[in-house]
Coordinates of C-alpha atoms and ligand atoms in Angstrom, one line a residue:
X1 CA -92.5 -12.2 10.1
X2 CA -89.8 -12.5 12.3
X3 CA -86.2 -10.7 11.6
X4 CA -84.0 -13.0 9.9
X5 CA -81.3 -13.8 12.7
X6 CA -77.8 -12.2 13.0
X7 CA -74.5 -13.9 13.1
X8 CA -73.9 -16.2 16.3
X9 CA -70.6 -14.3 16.6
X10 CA -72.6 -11.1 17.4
X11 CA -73.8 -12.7 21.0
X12 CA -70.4 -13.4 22.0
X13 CA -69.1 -9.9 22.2
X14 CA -71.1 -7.9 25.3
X15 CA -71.3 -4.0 24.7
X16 CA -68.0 -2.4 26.6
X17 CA -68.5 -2.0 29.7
X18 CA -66.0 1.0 29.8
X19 CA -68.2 2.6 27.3
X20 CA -71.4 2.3 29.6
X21 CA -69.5 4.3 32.1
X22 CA -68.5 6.7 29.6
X23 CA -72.5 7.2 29.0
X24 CA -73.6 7.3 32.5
X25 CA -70.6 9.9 33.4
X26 CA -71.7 12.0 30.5
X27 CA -75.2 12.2 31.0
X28 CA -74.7 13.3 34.3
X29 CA -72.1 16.0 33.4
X30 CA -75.5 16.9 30.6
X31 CA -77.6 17.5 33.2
X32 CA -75.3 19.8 34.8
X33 CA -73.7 18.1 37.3
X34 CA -69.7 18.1 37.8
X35 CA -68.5 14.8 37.9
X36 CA -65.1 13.5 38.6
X37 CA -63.8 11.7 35.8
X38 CA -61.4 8.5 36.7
X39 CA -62.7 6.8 34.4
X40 CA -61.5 7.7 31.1
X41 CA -59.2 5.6 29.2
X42 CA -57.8 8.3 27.4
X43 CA -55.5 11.0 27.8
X44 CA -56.9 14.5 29.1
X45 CA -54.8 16.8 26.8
X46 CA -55.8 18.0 23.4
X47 CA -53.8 16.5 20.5
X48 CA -50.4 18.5 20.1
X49 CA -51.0 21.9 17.9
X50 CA -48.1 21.1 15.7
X51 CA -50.0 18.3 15.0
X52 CA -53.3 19.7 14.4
X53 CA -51.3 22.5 12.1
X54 CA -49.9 20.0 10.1
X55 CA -53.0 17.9 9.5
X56 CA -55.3 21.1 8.5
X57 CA -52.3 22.0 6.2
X58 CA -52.3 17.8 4.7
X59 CA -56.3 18.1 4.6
X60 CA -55.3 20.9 1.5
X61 CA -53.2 18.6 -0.3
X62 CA -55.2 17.1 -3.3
X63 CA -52.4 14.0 -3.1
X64 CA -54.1 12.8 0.5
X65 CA -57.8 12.8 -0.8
X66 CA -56.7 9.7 -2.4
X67 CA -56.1 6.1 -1.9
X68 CA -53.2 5.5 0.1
X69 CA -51.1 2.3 0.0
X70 CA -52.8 -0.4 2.3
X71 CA -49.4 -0.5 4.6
X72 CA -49.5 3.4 5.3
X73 CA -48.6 6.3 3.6
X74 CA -44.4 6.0 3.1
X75 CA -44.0 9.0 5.6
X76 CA -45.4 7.3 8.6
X77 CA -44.2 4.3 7.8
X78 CA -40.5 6.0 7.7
X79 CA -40.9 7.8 11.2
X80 CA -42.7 4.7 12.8
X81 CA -39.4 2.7 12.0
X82 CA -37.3 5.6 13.5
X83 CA -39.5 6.0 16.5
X84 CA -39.0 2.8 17.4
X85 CA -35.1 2.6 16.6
X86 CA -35.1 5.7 18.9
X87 CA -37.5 4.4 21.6
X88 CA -36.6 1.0 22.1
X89 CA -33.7 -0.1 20.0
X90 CA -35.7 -2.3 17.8
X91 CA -34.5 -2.0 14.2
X92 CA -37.6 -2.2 12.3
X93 CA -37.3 -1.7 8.1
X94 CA -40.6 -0.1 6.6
X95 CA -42.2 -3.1 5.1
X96 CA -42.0 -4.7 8.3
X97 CA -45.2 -3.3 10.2
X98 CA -48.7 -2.2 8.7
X99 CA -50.0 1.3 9.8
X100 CA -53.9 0.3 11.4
X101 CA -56.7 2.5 12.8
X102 CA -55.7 2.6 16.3
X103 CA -53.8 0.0 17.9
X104 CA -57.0 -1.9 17.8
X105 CA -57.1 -2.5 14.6
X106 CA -53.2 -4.1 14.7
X107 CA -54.7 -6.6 17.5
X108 CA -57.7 -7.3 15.7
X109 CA -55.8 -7.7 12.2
X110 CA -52.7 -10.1 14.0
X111 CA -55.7 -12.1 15.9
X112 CA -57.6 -12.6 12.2
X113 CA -53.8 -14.0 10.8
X114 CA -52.9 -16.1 13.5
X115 CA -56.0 -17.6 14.8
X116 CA -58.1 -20.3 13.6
X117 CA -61.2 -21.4 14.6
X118 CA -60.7 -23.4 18.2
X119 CA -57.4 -22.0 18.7
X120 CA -56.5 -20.8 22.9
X121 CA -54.7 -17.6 22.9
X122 CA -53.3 -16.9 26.5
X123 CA -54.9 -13.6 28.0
X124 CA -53.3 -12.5 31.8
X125 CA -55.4 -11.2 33.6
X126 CA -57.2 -8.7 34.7
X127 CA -57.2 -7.6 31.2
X128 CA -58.4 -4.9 29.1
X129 CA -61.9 -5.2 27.7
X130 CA -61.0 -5.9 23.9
X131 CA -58.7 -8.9 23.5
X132 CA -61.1 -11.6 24.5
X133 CA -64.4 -10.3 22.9
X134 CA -61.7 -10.2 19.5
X135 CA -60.2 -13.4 20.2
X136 CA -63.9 -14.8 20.4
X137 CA -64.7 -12.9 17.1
X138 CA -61.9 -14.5 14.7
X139 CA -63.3 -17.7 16.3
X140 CA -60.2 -18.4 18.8
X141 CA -60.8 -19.4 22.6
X142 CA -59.5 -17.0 25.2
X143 CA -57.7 -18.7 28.3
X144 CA -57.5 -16.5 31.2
X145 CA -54.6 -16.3 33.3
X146 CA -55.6 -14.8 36.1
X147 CA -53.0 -12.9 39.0
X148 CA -54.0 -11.0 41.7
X149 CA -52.7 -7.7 43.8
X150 CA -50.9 -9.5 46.0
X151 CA -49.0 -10.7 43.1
X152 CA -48.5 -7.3 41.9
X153 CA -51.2 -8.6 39.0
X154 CA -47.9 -10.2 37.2
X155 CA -48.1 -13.8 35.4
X156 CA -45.1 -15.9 35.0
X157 CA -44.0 -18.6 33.3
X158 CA -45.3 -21.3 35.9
X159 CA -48.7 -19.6 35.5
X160 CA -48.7 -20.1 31.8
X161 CA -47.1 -23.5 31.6
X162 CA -50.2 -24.3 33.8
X163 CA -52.3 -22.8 31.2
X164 CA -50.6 -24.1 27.9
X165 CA -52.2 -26.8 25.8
X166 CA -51.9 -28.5 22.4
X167 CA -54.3 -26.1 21.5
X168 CA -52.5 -22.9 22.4
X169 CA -51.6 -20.4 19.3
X170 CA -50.6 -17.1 21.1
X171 CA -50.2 -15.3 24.4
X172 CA -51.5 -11.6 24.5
X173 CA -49.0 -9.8 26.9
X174 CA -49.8 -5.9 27.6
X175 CA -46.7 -4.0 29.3
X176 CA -47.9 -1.5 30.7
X177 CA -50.9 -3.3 31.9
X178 CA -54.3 -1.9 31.3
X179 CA -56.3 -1.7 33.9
X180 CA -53.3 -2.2 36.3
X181 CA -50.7 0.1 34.8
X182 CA -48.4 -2.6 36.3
X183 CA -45.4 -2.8 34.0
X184 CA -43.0 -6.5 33.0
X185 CA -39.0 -5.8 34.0
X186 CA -36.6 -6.8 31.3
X187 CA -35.5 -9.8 32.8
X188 CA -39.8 -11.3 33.5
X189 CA -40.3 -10.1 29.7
X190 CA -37.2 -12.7 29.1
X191 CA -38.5 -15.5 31.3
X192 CA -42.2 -15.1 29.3
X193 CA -40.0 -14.6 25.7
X194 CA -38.0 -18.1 25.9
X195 CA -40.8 -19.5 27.4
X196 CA -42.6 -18.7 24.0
X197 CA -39.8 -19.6 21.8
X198 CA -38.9 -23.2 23.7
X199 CA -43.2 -23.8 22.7
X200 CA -43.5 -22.3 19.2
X201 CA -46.1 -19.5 20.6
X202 CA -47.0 -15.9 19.3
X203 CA -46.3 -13.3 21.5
X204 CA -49.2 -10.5 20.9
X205 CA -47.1 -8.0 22.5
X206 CA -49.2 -4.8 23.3
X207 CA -47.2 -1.7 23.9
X208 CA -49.7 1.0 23.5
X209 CA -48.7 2.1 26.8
X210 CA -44.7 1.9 26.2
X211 CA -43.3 5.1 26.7
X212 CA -45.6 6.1 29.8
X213 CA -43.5 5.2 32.3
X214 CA -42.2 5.9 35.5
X215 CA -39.8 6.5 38.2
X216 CA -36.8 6.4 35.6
X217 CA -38.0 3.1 34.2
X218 CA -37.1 3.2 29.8
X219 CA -39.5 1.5 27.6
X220 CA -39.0 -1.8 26.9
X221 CA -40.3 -4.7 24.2
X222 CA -40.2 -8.6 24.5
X223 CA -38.9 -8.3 21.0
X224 CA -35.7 -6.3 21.3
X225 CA -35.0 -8.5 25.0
X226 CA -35.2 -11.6 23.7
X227 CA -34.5 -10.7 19.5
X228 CA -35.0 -14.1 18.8
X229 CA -38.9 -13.5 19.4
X230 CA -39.5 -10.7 17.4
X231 CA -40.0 -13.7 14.9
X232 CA -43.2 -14.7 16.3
X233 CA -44.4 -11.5 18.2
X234 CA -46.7 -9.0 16.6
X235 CA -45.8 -5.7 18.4
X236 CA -49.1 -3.8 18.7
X237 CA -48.4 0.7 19.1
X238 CA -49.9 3.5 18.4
X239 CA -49.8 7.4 18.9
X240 CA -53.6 7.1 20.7
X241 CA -51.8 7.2 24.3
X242 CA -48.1 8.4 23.9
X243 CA -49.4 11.6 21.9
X244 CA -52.9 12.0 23.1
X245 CA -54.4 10.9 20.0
X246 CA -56.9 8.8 20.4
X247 CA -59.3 10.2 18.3
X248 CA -57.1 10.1 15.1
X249 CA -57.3 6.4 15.0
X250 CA -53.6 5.7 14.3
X251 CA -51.6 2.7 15.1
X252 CA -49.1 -0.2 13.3
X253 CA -48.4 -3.5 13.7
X254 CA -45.0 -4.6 13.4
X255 CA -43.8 -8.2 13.1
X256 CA -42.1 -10.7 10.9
X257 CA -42.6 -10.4 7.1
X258 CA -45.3 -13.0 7.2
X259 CA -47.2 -11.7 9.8
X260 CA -47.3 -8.1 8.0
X261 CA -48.3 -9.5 4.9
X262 CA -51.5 -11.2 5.8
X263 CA -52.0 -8.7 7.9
X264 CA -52.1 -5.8 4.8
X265 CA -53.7 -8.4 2.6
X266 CA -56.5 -8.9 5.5
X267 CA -56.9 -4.9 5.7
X268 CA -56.6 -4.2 1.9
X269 CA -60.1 -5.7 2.0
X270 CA -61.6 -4.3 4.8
X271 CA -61.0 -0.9 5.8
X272 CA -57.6 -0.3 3.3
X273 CA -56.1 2.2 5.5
X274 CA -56.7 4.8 8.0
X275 CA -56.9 8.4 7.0
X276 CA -54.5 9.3 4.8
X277 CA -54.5 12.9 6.7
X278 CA -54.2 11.3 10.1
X279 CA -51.2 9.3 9.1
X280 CA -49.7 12.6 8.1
X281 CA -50.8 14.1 11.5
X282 CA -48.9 10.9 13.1
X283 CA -46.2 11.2 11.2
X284 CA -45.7 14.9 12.8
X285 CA -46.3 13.5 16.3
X286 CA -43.6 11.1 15.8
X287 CA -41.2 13.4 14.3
X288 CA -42.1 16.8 15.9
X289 CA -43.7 15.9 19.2
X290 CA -41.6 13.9 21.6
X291 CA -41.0 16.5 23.9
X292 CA -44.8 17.4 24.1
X293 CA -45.1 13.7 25.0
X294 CA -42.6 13.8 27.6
X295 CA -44.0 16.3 29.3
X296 CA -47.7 14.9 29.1
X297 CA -45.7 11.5 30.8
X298 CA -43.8 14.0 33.6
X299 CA -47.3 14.8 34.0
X300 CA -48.7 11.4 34.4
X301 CA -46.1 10.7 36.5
X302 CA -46.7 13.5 39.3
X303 CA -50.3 12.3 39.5
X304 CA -49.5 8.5 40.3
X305 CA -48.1 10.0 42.7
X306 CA -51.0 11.5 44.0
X307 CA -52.5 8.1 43.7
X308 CA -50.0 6.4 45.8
X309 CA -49.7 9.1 48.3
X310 CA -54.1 9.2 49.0
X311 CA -54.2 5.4 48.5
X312 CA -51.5 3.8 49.7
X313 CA -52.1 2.5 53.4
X314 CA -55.9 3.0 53.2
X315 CA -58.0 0.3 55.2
X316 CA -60.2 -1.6 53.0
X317 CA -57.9 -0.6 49.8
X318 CA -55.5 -2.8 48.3
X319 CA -53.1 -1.3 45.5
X320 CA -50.5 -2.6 43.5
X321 CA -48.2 0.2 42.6
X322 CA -48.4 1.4 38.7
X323 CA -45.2 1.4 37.1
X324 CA -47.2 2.5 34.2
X325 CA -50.1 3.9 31.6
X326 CA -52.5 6.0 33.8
X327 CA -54.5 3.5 36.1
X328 CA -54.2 2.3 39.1
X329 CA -56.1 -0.8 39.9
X330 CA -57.5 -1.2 43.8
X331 CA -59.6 -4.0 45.2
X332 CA -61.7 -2.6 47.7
X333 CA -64.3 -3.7 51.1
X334 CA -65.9 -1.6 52.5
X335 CA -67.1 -3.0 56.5
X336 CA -64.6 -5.7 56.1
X337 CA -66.5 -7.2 53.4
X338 CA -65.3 -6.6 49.4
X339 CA -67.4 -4.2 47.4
X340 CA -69.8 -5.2 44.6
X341 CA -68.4 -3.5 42.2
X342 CA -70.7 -2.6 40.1
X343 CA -72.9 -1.6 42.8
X344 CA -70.1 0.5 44.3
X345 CA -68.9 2.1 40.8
X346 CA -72.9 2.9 40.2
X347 CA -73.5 4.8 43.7
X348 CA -69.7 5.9 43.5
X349 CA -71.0 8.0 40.5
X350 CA -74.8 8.9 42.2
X351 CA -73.7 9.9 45.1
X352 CA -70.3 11.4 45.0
X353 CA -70.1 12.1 41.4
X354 CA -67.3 10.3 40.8
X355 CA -67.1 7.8 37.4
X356 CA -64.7 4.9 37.8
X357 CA -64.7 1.7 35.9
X358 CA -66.0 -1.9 37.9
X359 CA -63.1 -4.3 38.1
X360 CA -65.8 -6.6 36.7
X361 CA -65.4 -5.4 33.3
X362 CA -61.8 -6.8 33.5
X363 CA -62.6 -9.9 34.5
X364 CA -62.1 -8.9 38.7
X365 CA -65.0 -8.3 40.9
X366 CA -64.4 -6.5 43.8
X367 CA -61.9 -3.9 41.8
X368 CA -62.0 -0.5 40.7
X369 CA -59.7 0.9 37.7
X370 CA -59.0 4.8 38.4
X371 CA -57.5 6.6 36.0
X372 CA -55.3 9.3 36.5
X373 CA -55.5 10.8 33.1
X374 CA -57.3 14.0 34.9
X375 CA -56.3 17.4 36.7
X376 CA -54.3 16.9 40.1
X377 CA -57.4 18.5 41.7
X378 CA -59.9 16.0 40.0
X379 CA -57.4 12.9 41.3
X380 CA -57.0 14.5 45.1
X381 CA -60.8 15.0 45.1
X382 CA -62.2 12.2 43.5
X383 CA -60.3 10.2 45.8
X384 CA -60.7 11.7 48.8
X385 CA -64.6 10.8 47.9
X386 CA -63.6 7.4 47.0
X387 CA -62.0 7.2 50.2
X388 CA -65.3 8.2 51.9
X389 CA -67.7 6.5 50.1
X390 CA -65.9 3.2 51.4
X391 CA -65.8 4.2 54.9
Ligands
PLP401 C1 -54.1 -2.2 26.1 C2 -54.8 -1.4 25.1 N1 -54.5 -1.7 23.8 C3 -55.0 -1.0 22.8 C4 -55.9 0.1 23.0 C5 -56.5 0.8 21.9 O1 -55.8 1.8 21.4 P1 -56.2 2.6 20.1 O2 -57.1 3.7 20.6 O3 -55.0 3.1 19.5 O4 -57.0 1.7 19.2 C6 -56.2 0.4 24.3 C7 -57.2 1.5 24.6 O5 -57.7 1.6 25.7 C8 -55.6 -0.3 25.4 O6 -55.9 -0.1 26.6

């Protein structure tokens, strides 16, 4: 007898293509081999200790082996609503967000309240992985928007009118873009925030990368610029990137009361909340950590550097300069032709042991995403092999 057959919604989401890198790069590294990592997504530093102190201290506390409340444990909730007052002037009161596993989880939770079934949700592209395999989960249609280098991979509000329909629900804007690390000024975030007010459209504002950024640049929210959207915007953070945290699974969701309702109500019945003693550990990042996370950014920042100083006038590489996150997004030819990027990405990593990640997974062949998040000898190296593997 045959299997009995799985949910059609399991054939639209493909296997992450970032995570197939992640394999291939660590079975070589198994086998002994020392690759060149520019292809993580995460940060390279180990979680703050102050952090890891308080959460082996929490982990002995008989009150967090218990339930917490769905929205987050009041602690977190408390220093999420300071960190933002503090970080980006947005006055958010506790039962306005809903503390998630990972800023994934916010997306995914605001995509399962606002979409329904046929809906178009605006994604600019090149865009991370996630947002249209979830947008096709809770049944919604993603429309991409696509931009290009030349246009510094920025959208505007021309590109989106050009996009809109009766059919469109929400627009997912990430600032700091990942995998272009290419960050919206104030006054683009206000062109893209009226334009979603004068239509009645969500904003799906993912900040993940907020604070990681450079060259004296502050971080900055389309719901503080234009306060007016903060009604229909679903802010989407976490301490994953900031506080090199990823594997803690902490993030919130902030937006208007009816937003952060449906979402707790959706969460109560799925996974409740995260950890209650890695809520407490994010509380301490929040509270204890900032300068840690500072200097983790200075850090950032002297790489990209690095980046733009190797790549920057290369034949056969075209860069948009990162204003932020840790990637830099190139598209590449190689003998006046552009790469296949998969092909390239695969013998990249056979040959010269470097792992980056094919622009294809973002939706633009003939790219690479490097990331930064790696030792200053790792980025000078692996792209001084990048650079030779494409001449
Ligand atoms: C734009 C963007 N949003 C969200 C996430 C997920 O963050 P978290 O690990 O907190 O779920 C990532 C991770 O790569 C990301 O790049």
């Amino acid at each position: 007898m045959s299997l009995p057959r799985l949910a059609h919604r399991t054939s639209t989401v493909p296997v992450s293509a970032t995570a197939a890198v992640r394999q291939a790069a660590r079975e070589l590294a198994r086998s002994g081999e020392r690759v060149i990592n520019l292809g993580a997504g995460e940060p390279d530093h180990p979680s703050p200790p102050e952090v890891v102190e308080a959460a082996a201290a929490a982990a002995r506390d008989p009150r967090l082996h218990r339930y917490a409340p769905s929205r987050g444990l009041p602690e977190l909730c408390e220093a999420v609503a300071e960190y933002r007052a503090d970080c980006y002037g947005h006055a958010v009161s506790t039962d306005g967000l809903v503390v998630t596993c990972g800023a994934k989880q916010a997306a995914f939770n605001a995509l399962l309240a606002l979409v329904d079934p046929g809906d178009e949700v605006l994604v600019p592209g090149p865009c991370w992985v996630s947002y249209p395999a979830m947008i096709r989960l809770v049944g919604g249609v993603p429309v991409p928007v696509p931009s290009m280098v030349e246009e510094a991979f920025k959208i505007d509000v021309g590109r989106l009118e050009a996009a809109r329909t009766s059919r469109t629900k929400a627009l997912v804007l990430i600032s700091p873009g990942n995998p272009t690390g290419v960050a919206y000024t104030a006054q683009e975030l206000a062109d893209i925030g009226q334009w979603a007010l004068d239509h009645g459209i969500w904003v799906i504002s993912d900040e993940v990368y907020g604070e990681l950024v450079y060259d004296g640049r502050k971080p900055v929210s389309i719901a503080t610029v234009v306060p007016a959207v903060a009604d229909q915007c679903a802010v989407v953070h976490g301490v994953s990137k900031t506080f090199a945290m990823t594997g803690w699974r902490i993030g919130w969701l902030i937006g208007p009361d009816c937003l952060v309702s449906a979402a707790t109500a959706i969460q109560s019945h799925s996974s409740s909340h995260p950890t209650a003693v890695a809520q407490f550990a994010a509380a301490t990042a929040l509270t204890r950590s900032r300068d840690r996370a500072e200097e983790m950014r200075a850090g950032y920042e002297r790489r990209r550097r690095l980046v733009l100083d190797r790549l920057t006038d290369v034949r056969g590489i075209t860069l948009a300069e990162p204003q932020g996150a840790f990637y830099a997004f190139i598209r590449a030819e190689r003998g006046g032709r552009p790469i296949d990027d998969q092909d390239f990405a695969a013998r990249l990593l056979r040959e010269h042991r470097v792992a980056t990640v094919p622009g294809t997974a973002f939706g633009a062949p003939s790219h690479l995403r490097l990331s930064y998040a790696t030792s200053d000898e790792d980025v000078v190296e692996g792209l001084d092999r990048l650079v030779r593997a494409l001449t």
